[in-house]
Coordinates of C-alpha atoms in Angstrom, one line a residue:
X1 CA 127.8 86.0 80.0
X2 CA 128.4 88.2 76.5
X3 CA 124.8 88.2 76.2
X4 CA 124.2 89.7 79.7
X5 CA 126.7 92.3 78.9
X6 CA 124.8 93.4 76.0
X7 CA 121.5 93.3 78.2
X8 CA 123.0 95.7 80.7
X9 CA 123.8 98.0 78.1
X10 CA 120.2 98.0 76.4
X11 CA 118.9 98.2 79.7
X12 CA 120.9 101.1 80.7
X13 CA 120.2 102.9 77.4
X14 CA 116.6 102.2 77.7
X15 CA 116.3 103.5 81.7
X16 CA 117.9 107.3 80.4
X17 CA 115.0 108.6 78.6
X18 CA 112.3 106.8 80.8
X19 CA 114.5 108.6 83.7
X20 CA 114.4 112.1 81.7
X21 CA 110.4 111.5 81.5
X22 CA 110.1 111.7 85.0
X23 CA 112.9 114.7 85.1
X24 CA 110.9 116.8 83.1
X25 CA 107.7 116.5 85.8
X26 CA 109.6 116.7 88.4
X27 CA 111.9 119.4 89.6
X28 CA 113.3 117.6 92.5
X29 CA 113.8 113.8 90.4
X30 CA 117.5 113.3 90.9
X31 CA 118.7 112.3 87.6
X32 CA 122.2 111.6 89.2
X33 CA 120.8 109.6 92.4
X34 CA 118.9 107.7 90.0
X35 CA 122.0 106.3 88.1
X36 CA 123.8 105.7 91.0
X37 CA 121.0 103.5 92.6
X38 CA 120.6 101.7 89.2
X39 CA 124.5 100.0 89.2
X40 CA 123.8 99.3 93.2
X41 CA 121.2 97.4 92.2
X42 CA 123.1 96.0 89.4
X43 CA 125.9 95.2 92.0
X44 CA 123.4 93.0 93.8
X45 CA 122.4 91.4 91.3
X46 CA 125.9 90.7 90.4
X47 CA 126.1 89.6 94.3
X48 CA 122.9 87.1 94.1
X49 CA 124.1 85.6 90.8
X50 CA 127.9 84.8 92.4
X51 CA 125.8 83.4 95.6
X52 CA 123.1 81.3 93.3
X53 CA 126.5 79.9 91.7
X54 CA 127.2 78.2 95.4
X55 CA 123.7 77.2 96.4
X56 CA 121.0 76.0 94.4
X57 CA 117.9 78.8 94.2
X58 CA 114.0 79.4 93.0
X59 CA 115.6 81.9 90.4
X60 CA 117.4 78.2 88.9
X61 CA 113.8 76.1 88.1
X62 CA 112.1 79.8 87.2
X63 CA 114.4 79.4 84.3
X64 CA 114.7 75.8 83.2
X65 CA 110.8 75.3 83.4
X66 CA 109.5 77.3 80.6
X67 CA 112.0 75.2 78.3
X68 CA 109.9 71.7 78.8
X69 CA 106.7 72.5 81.0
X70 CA 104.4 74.0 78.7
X71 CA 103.1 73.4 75.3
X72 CA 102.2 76.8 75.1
X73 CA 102.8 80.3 76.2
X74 CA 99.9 80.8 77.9
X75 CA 99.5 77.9 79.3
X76 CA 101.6 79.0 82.3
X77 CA 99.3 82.8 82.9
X78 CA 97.9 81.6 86.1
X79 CA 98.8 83.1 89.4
X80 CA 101.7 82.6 91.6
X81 CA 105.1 80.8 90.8
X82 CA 103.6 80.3 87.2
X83 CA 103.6 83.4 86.6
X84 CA 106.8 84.0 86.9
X85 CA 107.1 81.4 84.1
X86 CA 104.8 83.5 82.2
X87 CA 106.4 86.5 82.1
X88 CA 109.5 84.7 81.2
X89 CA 108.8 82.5 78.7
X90 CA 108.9 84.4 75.8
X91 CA 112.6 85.8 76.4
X92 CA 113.3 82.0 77.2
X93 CA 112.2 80.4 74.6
X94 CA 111.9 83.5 71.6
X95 CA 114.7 85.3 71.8
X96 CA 116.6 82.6 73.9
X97 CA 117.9 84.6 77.1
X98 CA 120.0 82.7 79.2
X99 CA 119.9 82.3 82.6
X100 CA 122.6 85.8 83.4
X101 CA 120.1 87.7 81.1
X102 CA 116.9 87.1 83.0
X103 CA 118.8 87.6 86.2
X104 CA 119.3 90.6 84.8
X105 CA 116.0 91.3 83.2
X106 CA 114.1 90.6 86.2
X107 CA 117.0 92.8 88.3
X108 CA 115.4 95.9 85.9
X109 CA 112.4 95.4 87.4
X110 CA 113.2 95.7 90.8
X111 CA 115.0 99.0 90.2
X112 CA 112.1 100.6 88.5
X113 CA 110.1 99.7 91.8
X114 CA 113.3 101.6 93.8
X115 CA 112.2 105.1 91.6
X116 CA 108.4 104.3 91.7
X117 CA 108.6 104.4 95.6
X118 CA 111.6 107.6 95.6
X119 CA 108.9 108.9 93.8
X120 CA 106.2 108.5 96.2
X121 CA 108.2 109.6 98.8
X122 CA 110.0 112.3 97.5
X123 CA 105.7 113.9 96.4
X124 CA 104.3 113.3 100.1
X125 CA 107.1 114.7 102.2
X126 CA 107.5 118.5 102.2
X127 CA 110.5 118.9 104.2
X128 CA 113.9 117.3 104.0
X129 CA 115.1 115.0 107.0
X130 CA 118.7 113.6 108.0
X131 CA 120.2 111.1 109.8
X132 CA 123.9 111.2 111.3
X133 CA 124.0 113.6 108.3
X134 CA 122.2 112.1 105.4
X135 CA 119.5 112.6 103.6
X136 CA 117.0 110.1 105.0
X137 CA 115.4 109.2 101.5
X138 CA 118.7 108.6 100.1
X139 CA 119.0 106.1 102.8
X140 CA 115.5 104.2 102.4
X141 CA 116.8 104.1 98.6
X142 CA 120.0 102.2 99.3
X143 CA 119.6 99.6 102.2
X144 CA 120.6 96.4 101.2
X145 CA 118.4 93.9 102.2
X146 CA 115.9 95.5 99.8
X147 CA 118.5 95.3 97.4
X148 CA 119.0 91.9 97.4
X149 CA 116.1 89.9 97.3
X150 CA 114.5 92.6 94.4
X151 CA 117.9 91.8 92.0
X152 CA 117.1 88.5 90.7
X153 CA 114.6 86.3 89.0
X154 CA 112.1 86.0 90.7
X155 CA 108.8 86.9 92.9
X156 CA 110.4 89.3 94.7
X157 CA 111.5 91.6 91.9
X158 CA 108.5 91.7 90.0
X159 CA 106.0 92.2 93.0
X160 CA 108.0 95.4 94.5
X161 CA 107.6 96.5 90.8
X162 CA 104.0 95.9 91.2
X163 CA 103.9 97.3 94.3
X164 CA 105.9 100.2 93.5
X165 CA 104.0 101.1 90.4
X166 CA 100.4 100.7 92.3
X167 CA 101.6 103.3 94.7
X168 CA 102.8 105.3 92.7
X169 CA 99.5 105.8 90.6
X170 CA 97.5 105.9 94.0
X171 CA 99.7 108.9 95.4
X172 CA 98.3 111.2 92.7
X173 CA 95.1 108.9 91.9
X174 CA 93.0 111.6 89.2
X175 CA 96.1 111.4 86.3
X176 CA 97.6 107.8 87.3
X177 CA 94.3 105.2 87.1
X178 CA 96.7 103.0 84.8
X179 CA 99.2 102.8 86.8
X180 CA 97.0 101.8 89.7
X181 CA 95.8 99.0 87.9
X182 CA 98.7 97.6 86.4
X183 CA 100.4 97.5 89.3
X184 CA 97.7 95.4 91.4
X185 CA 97.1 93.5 88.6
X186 CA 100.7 92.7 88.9
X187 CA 100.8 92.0 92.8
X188 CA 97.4 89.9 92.0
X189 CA 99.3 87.1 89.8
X190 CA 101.9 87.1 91.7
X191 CA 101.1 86.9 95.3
X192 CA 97.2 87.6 95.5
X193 CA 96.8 87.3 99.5
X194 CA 98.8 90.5 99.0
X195 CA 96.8 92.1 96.7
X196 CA 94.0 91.4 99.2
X197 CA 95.8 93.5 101.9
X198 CA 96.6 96.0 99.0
X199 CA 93.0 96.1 98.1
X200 CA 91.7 96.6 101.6
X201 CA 94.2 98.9 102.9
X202 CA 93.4 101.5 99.9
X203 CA 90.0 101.4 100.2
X204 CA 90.5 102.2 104.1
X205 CA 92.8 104.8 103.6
X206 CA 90.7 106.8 101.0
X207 CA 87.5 106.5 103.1
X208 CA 89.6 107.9 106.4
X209 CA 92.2 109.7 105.3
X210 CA 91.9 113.4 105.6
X211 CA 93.0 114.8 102.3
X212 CA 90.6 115.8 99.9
X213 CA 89.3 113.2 98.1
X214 CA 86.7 113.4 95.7
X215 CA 84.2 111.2 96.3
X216 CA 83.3 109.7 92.8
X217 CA 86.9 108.9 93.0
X218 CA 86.5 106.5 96.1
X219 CA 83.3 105.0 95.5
X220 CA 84.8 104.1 91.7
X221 CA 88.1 102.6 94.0
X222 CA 85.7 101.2 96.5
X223 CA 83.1 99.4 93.2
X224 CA 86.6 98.1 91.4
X225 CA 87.5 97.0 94.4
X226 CA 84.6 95.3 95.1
X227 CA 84.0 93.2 91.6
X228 CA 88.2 92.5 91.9
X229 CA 87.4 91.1 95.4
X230 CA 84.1 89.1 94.7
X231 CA 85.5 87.8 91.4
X232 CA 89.4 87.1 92.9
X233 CA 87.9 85.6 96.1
X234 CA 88.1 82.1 95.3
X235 CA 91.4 82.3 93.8
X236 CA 92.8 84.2 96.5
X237 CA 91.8 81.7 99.6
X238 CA 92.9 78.5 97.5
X239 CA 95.9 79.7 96.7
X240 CA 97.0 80.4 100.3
X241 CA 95.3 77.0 101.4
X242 CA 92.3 78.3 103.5
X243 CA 88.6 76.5 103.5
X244 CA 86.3 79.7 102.1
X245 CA 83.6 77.9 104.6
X246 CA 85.9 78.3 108.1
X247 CA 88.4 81.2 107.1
X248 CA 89.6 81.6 110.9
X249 CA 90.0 77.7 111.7
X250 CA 92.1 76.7 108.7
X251 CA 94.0 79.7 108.7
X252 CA 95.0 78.6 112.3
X253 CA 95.9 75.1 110.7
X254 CA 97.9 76.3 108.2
X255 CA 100.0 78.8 110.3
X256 CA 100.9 76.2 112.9
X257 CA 101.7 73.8 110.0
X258 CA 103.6 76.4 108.2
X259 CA 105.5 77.9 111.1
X260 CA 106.6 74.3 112.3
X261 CA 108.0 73.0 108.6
X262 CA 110.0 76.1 108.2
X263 CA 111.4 75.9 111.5
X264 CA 112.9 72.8 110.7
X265 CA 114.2 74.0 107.8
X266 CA 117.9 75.9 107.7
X267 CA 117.9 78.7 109.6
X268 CA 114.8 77.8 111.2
X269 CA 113.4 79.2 114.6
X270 CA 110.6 77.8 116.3
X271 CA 108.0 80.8 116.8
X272 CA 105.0 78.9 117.1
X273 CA 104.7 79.8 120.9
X274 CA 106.2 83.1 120.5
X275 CA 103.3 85.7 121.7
X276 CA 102.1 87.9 119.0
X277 CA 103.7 91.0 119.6
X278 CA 107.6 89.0 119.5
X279 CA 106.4 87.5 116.5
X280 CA 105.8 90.7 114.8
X281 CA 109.2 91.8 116.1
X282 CA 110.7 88.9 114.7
X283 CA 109.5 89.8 111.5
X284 CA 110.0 93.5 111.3
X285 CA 113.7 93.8 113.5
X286 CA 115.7 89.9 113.4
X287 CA 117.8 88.9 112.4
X288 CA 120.0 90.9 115.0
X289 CA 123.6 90.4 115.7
X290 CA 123.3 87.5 118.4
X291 CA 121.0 85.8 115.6
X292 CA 123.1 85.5 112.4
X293 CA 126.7 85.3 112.6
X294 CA 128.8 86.2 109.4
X295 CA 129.1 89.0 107.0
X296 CA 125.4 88.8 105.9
X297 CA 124.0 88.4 109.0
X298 CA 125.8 91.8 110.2
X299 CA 124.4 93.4 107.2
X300 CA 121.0 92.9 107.9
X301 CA 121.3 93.1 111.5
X302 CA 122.4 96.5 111.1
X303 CA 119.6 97.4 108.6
X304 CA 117.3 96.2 111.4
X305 CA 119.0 98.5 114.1
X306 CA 118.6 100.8 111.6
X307 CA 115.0 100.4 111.6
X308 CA 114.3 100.0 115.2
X309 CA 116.0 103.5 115.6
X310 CA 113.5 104.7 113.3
X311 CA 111.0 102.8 114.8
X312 CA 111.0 104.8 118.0
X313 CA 110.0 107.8 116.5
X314 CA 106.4 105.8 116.4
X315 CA 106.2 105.5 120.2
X316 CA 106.3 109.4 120.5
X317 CA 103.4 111.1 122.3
X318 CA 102.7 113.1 119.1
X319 CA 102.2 110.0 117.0
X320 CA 98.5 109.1 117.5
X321 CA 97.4 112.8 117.2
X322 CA 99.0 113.0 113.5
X323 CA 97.9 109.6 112.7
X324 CA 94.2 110.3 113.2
X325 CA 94.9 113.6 110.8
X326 CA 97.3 111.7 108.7
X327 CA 96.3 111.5 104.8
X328 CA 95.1 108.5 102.8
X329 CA 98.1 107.6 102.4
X330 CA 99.4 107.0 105.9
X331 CA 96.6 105.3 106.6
X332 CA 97.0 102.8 103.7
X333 CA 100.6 102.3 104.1
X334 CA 100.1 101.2 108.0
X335 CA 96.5 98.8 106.9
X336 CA 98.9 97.4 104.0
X337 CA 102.2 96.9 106.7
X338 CA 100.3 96.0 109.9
X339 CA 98.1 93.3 107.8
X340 CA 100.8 91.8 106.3
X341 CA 102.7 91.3 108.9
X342 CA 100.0 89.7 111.1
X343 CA 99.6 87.4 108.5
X344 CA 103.4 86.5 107.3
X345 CA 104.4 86.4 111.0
X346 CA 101.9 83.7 112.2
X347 CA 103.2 81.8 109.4
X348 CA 107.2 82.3 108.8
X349 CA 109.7 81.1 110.8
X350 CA 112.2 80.9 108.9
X351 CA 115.2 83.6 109.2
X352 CA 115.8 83.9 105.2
X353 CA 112.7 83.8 104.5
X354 CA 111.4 86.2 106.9
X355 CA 114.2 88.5 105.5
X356 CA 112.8 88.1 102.0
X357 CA 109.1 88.9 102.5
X358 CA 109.6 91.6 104.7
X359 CA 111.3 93.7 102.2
X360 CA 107.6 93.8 100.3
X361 CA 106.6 95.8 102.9
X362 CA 109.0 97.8 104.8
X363 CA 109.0 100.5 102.8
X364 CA 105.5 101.4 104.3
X365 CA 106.4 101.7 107.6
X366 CA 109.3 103.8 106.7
X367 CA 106.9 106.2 104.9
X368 CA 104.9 106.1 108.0
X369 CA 107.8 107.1 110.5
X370 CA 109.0 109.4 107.3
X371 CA 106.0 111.3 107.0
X372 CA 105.1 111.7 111.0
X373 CA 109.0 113.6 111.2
X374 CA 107.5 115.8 108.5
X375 CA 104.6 116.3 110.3
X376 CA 106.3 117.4 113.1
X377 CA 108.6 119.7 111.5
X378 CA 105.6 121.7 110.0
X379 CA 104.2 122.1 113.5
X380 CA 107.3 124.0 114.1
X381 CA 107.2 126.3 111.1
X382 CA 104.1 126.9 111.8
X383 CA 104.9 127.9 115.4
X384 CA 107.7 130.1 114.1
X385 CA 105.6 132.0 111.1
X386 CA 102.6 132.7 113.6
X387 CA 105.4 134.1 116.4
X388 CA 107.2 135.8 113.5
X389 CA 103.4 137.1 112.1
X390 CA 103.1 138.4 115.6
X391 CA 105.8 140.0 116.2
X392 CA 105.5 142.2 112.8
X393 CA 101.8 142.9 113.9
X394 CA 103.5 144.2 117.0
X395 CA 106.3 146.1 115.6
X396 CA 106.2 150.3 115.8
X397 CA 106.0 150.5 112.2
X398 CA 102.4 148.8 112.3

């Protein structure tokens, strides 16, 4: 426990100059929200550690493994749960972390994908938006659930990093190529079925998005993207457990197959007869209140209110008009959301595990929602300038 101390102190000395980095680009970075969202992530990673203590997790075996199951480093870079192992072998078995410290470590990664995404945001929204009085970016930046499953050791932490990072070098694509690349390369090894969706929803957002793009710049995204895809293909269906030779039939297999062991598992619910359009809502807005009893549940039943309220905004007559002159960016954020969660909510049935995997991609739909309130509040400025521009045409003095 001395040793994690220590960490949290390196770690926290480490995050103020990367922090300043972005400060100096930025005008708007909040060097002050940014400190504040690193100890609430540090308090939920004090939360999952205290609730790992009373029930037996991943985050336990992530750590033992790399101390017996490999004769060498690399004998664990492949993708998936071994690469987890990978990444933290050498603290394990090097410089001898214990179990607190990677909690930890792996906690550091999850907040650095918290200001990768404030920083998408914060770049592709002009106007500043509130609810019941707070800054509504504030708000995506502290809700819990996201909190929670990105604070511990773990696939969870380390692919919203990746995620975080790859959106982060796509929202300004010409200076941040690297940081494109890592991250995928990062959401590849971890979970590569959603570096497929990644790969698919950028390359549809830059070819319909209406921001100007230029076009060496897609067809490079759209070649990369091909030789990643044709060269990852094979690794990407076996490791979800589809036949390459009958995609559609085996993926109906394994959904029912999934869908019925985790319903039988704790907090299992039986989906598999659930129409599409309830399993997607069980996936984006349950549990709710009548679903989860206890503190927990209440937490992330309110989160999910939170996000239905949000979610209305969507249904709006005004929607589909901006969403056919949205950027790149909307348009990748809802290929990304809506393909993931056609594919996790055929297959999940499980209420803490649904919980867990959404959080990789809410944070697309709230840029969706976030950016269409924008949207609309530049209509109205722009109704106001041309009345005001009139008016001063008008006016005696003219």
């Amino acid at each position: 426990m001395i040793g994690a101390f220590i960490l949290l102190i390196i770690l926290y000395a480490l995050t103020q100059p990367l922090l300043k980095v972005f400060k100096s680009k930025y005008r708007w970075f909040d060097m002050d929200l940014m400190q504040k969202l690193f100890w609430y992530h540090v308090f939920f990673a004090l939360v999952y550690y205290v609730t790992v203590m009373n029930s037996r997790s991943d985050s336990v075996s992530y750590f033992e493994r790399p101390q017996y199951a490999y004769s060498s480093w690399w004998e664990a870079f492949q993708t998936g749960t071994l690469f987890i192992e990978f990444v933290g072998y050498p603290f394990i078995n090097f410089f001898h972390f214990s179990y607190e410290m990677m909690m930890l470590l792996f906690s550091w990664m999850g907040f650095w994908g918290f200001v990768y995404f404030y920083i998408f945001f914060k770049e592709n929204v002009k106007y500043k938006h509130y609810y019941e009085g707070y800054d509504l970016i504030m708000l995506f930046m502290f809700l819990p659930n996201m909190h929670y499953w990105t604070a511990s050791l773990g696939k969870g932490s380390i692919i919203f990093f990746g995620m975080g990072m790859a959106t982060y070098g796509l929202s300004k694509l010409k200076g941040r190529k690297l940081a494109l690349i890592a991250g995928l390369a990062i959401v590849y090894y971890v979970r590569p079925h959603i570096f497929l969706f990644m790969g698919i929803a950028i390359l549809v957002g830059l070819f319909t998005g209406k921001q100007d793009v230029p076009k060496y710049q897609k067809w490079l995204v759209l070649i990369g993207a091909a030789v990643a895809l044709t060269l990852m293909y094979n690794t990407i269906i076996s490791f979800v457990g589809l036949d390459s030779d009958n995609l559609v039939g085996s993926f109906d297999q394994f959904s029912s197959t999934r869908a019925y062991e985790l319903s039988s598992a704790n907090s299992g619910i039986d989906i598999s007869n659930y129409p599409l359009i309830f399993k997607l809502f069980t996936f984006w807005y349950r549990p709710l209140f009548i679903d989860s009893p206890g503190f927990t549940g209440i937490v992330v039943s309110i989160e999910n209110v939170f996000y239905l309220l949000l979610s209305y905004k969507l249904w709006e007559k005004g929607f589909l008009k901006f969403f056919k002159v949205s950027s790149s960016l909307v348009k990748m954020s809802a290929v990304l959301f809506i393909g993931t969660s056609l594919a996790l909510g055929e297959t999940l049935s499980n209420m803490g595990i649904i919980v867990r995997q959404k959080s990789m991609v809410m944070y697309y739909l709230l840029f969706i929602i976030i950016t269409y309130l924008d949207y609309k509040k530049g209509l109205v400025a722009s109704k106001k300038k041309n009345a005001a521009d009139l008016q001063l045409a008008a006016s005696p003095q003219n």
